[in-house]
XYZ file of C-alpha atoms in Angstrom:
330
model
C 97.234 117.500 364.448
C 98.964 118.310 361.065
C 97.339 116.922 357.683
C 99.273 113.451 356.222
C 101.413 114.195 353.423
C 100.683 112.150 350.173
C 102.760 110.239 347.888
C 104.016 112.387 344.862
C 105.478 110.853 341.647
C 105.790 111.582 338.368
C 103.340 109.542 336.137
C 103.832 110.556 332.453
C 107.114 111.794 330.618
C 107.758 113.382 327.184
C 110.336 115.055 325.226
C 111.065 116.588 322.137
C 114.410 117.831 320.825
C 114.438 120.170 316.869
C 115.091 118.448 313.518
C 117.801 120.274 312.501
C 120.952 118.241 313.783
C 124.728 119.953 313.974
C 127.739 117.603 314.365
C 131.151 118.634 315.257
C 132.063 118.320 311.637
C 129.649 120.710 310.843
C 131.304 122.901 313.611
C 134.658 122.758 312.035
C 133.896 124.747 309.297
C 132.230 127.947 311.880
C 135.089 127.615 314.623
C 138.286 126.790 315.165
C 137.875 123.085 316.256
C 137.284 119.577 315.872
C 135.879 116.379 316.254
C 138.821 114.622 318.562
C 138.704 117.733 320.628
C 135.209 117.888 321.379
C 134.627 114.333 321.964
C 138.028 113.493 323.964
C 136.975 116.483 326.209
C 133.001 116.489 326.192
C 131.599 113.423 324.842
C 129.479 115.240 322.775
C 129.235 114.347 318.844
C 125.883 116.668 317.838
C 123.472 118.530 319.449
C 119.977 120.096 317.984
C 119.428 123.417 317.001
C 116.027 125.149 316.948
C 114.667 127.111 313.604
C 115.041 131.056 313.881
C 111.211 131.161 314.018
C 110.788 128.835 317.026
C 111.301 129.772 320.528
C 111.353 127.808 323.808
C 107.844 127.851 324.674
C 107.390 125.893 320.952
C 109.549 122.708 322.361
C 108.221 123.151 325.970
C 104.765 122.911 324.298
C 105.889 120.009 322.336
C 107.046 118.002 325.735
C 104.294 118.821 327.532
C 101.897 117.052 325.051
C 103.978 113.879 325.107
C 104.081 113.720 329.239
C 100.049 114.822 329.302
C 99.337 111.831 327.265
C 101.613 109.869 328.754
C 100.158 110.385 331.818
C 96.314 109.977 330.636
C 95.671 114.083 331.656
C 93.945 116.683 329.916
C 95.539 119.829 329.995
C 92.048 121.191 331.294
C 92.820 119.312 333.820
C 95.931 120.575 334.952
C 96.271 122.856 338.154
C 100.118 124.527 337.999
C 102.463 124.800 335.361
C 106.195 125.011 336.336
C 108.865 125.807 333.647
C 112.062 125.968 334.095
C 114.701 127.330 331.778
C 117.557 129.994 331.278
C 116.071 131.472 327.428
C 112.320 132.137 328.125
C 110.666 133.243 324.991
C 110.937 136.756 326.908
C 111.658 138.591 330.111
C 108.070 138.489 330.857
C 105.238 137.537 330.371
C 106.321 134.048 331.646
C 107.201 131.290 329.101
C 104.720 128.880 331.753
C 102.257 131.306 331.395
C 102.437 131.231 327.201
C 102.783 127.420 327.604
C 99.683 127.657 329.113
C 97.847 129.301 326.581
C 99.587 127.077 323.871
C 97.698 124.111 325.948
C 94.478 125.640 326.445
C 94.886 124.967 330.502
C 92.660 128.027 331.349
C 92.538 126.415 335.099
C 96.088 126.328 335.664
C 98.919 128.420 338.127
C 101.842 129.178 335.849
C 105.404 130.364 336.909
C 109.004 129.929 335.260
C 111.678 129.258 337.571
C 115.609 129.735 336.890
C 118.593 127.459 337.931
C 120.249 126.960 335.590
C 120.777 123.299 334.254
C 119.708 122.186 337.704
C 116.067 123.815 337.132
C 114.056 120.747 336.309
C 115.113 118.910 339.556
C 113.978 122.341 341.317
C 110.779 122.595 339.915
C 110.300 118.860 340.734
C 111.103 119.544 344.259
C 108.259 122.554 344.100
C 106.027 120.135 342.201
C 106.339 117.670 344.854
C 105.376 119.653 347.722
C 102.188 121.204 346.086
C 101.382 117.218 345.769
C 102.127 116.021 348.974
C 100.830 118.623 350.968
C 97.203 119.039 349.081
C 97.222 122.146 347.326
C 97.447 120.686 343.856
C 96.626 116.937 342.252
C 98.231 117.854 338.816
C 100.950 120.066 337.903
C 103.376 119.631 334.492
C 106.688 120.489 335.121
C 108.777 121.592 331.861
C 112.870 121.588 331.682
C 113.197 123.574 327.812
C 115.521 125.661 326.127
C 117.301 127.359 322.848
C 121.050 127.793 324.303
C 121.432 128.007 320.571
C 119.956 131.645 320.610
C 122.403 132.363 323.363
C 125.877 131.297 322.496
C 127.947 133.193 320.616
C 129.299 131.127 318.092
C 132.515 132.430 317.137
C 133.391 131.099 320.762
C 134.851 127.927 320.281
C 134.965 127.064 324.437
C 131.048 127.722 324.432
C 129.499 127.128 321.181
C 130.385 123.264 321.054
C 128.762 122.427 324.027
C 125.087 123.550 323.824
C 122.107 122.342 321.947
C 118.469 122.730 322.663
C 115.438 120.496 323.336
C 112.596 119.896 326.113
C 111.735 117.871 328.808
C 108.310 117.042 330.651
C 106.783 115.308 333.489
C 103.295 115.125 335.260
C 103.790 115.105 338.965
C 100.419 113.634 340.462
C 99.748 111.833 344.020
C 100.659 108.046 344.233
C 99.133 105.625 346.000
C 103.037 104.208 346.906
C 106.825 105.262 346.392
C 107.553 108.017 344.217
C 109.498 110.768 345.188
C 111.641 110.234 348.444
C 113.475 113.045 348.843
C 114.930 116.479 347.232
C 118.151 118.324 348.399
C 118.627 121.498 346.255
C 121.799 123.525 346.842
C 122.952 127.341 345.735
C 126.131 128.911 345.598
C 125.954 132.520 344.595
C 129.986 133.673 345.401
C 130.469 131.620 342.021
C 127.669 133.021 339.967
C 129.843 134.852 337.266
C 131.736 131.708 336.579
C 128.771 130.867 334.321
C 126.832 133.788 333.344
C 124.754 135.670 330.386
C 125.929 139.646 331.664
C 123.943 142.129 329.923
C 120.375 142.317 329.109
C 118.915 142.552 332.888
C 119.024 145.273 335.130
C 122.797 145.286 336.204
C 123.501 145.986 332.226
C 120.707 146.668 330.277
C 120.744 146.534 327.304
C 122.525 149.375 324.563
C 124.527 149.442 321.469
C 128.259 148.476 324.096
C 126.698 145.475 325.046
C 125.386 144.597 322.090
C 129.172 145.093 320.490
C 130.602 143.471 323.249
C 129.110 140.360 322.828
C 127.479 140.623 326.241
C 124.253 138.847 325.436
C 126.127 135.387 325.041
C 126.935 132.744 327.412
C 129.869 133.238 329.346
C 131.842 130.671 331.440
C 134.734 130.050 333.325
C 135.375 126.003 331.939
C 137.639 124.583 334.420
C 136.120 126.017 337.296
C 132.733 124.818 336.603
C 134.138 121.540 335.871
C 136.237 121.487 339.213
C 132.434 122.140 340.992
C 130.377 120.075 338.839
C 132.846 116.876 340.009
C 132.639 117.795 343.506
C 128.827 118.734 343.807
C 127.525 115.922 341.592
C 128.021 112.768 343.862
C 127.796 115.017 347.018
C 124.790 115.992 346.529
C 122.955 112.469 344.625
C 124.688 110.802 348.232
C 122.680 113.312 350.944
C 119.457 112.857 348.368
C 120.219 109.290 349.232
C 120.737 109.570 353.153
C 117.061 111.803 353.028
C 115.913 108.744 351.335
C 116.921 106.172 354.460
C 119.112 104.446 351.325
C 122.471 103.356 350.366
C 124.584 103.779 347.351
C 124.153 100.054 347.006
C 120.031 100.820 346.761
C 120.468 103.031 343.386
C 119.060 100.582 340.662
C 119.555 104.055 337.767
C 121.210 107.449 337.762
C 120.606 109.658 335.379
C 122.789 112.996 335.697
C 122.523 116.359 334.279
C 124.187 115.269 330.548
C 127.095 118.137 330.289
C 130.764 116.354 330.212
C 130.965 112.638 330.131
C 134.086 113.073 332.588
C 132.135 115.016 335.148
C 129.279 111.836 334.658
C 132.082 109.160 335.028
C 133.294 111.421 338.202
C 130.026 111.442 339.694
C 129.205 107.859 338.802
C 132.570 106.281 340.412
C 132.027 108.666 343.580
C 128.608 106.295 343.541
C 130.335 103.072 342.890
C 127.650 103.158 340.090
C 128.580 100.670 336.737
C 128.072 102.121 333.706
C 125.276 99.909 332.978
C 123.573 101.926 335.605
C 123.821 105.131 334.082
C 122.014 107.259 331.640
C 123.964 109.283 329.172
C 122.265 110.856 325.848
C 124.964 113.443 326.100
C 126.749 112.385 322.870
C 123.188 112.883 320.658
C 122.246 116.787 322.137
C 125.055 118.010 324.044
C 124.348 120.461 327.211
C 119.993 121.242 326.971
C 120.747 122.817 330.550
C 117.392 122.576 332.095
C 116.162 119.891 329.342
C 118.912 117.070 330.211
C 117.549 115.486 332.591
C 113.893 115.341 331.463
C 114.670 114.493 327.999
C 116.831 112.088 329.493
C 114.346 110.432 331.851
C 111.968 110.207 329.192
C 114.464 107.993 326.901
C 115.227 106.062 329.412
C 111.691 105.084 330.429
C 110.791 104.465 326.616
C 114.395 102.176 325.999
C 112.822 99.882 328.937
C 115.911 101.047 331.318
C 113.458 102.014 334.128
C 111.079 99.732 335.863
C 108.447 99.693 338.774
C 109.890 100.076 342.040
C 113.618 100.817 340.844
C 114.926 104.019 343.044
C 116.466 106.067 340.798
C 118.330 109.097 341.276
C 118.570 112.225 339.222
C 121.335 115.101 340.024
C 121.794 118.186 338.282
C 124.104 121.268 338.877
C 124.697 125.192 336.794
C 124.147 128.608 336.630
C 124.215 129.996 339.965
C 125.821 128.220 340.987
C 123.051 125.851 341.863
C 122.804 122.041 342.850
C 120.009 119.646 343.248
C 119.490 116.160 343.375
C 116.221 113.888 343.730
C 115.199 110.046 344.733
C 112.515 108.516 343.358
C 111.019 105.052 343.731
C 109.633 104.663 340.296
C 105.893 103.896 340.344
């Protein structure tokens, strides 16, 4: 006879984004651009930008502090760390394995996982099953990241999108609720339509890359867009059906914050109002991996989110990846 599976759900939240703040005025004076343009066609009206000196395990350490007390944990107490980002402090040792240190959670697993902005819902989905089957009781997952280390910002079609920040969330067992499902999603035929091309093994790195501007983010705009619109409410409705609910069950949706059009797409595909939905976008721009944490955990503190509400998060990038979760909030 197999062993029950427990209730996992997440039961303490933090974030932390940098001081330093860079509006699209500021951006009209490094690139060719403006306000009107990146508004009309983003949303976005200022993002954060990390110090030289601090790298992502810094904000993921930040985060995780906020969520730990949030949740009433000690990090001594704290079995697996999951991060998940795109700009790890370095290709190894892991940035969850520094966060770890950083914490002083000597008794705790530790493992970075990668995809793209769609990586916190992923490492919720691992987080979930390490709950519900047994194996763990407490595990921090971490959605952080400096894009603004990455972007080359002489690129006018990149650079006004990203900004950097971190997300956290304890996942424990619950005696009710929680999560109800996760649906995660890949598509690898489309993985250079969003990309960062030297610097692994394919291209390592030398003085062409480095003069080729190879070390940046590169992506293929309207072709991302053109997925993100069709993935986004695809995947937040099969989440749903996993669930045993209806769109007319979803009391909050809070989507991966990169376009405002792509969130209106996504929300309208849910017959969602716009009361229902999340959006920070305009304060940090595209965090990637941080959007949806950061945005959970503003939501929760702003009062949006209350005890037994299902709410719905849904992420998709780099990959090209998809994911979307249910959770009854408990």
């Amino acid at each position: 006879m197999g062993k029950e599976l427990r209730n996992a759900g997440i039961t303490g939240v933090g974030s932390y984004v940098p001081e330093k703040v860079l509006t699209n005025h500021d951006l009209e004076k490094i690139v060719d651009t403006s306000d009107e343009w990146i508004r009309s066609r983003t949303g976005i009206e200022e993002r954060r930008v990390a110090d030289d000196d601090t790298a992502t395990s810094d904000l993921a350490y930040e985060a995780a502090k906020v969520a730990l007390d949030d949740a009433g944990l000690d990090a001594e107490d704290l079995d697996l760390i999951i991060v998940a980002t795109i700009t790890p402090d370095m290709q190894f040792p892991a940035t969850a394995c520094l966060l770890q240190d950083k914490l002083n959670a000597e008794g705790a697993a530790a493992f970075d996982l990668g995809a793209g902005c769609s990586g916190f819902v992923y490492a919720l989905s691992a987080a979930t099953q390490f709950v519900e089957t047994g194996a763990y009781d407490n595990v921090l997952i971490v959605g952080a990241e400096t894009l603004s280390k990455i972007v080359n910002w002489e690129d006018r079609n990149t650079c006004v999108l990203f900004g950097d920040g971190a997300g956290a969330a304890v996942v424990q067992p619950v005696e009710s609720g929680g999560v109800l499902s996760n649906v995660l999603g890949a598509d690898g035929s489309g993985g250079e339509l969003l990309q960062l091309p030297a610097g692994g093994s394919r291209q390592p790195t030398c003085l062409d890359t480095v003069e080729n501007n190879l070390h940046y983010i590169e992506m293929e705009g309207n072709s991302v867009f053109k997925f993100a619109v069709r993935i986004m409410g695809k995947a937040a409705l099969r989440a749903l059906k996993e669930a045993d609910l209806d769109r007319e069950d979803v009391d909050f949706f809070i989507p991966h914050q990169a376009n405002t059009r792509i969130i209106d797409a996504a929300a309208k595909r849910l017959k969602l109002d716009s009361d229902d939905v999340f959006v920070n976008l305009n304060k940090y721009g595209n965090t990637s991996a941080a959007s949806i944490p950061i945005a959970l955990a503003e939501a929760i503190e702003a009062g949006e989110i209350n005890k037994g509400d299902n709410i719905v998060l849904v992420g998709f990038g780099a990959g090209l990846t998809w994911a979307a979760s249910v959770i009854k909030w408990s």
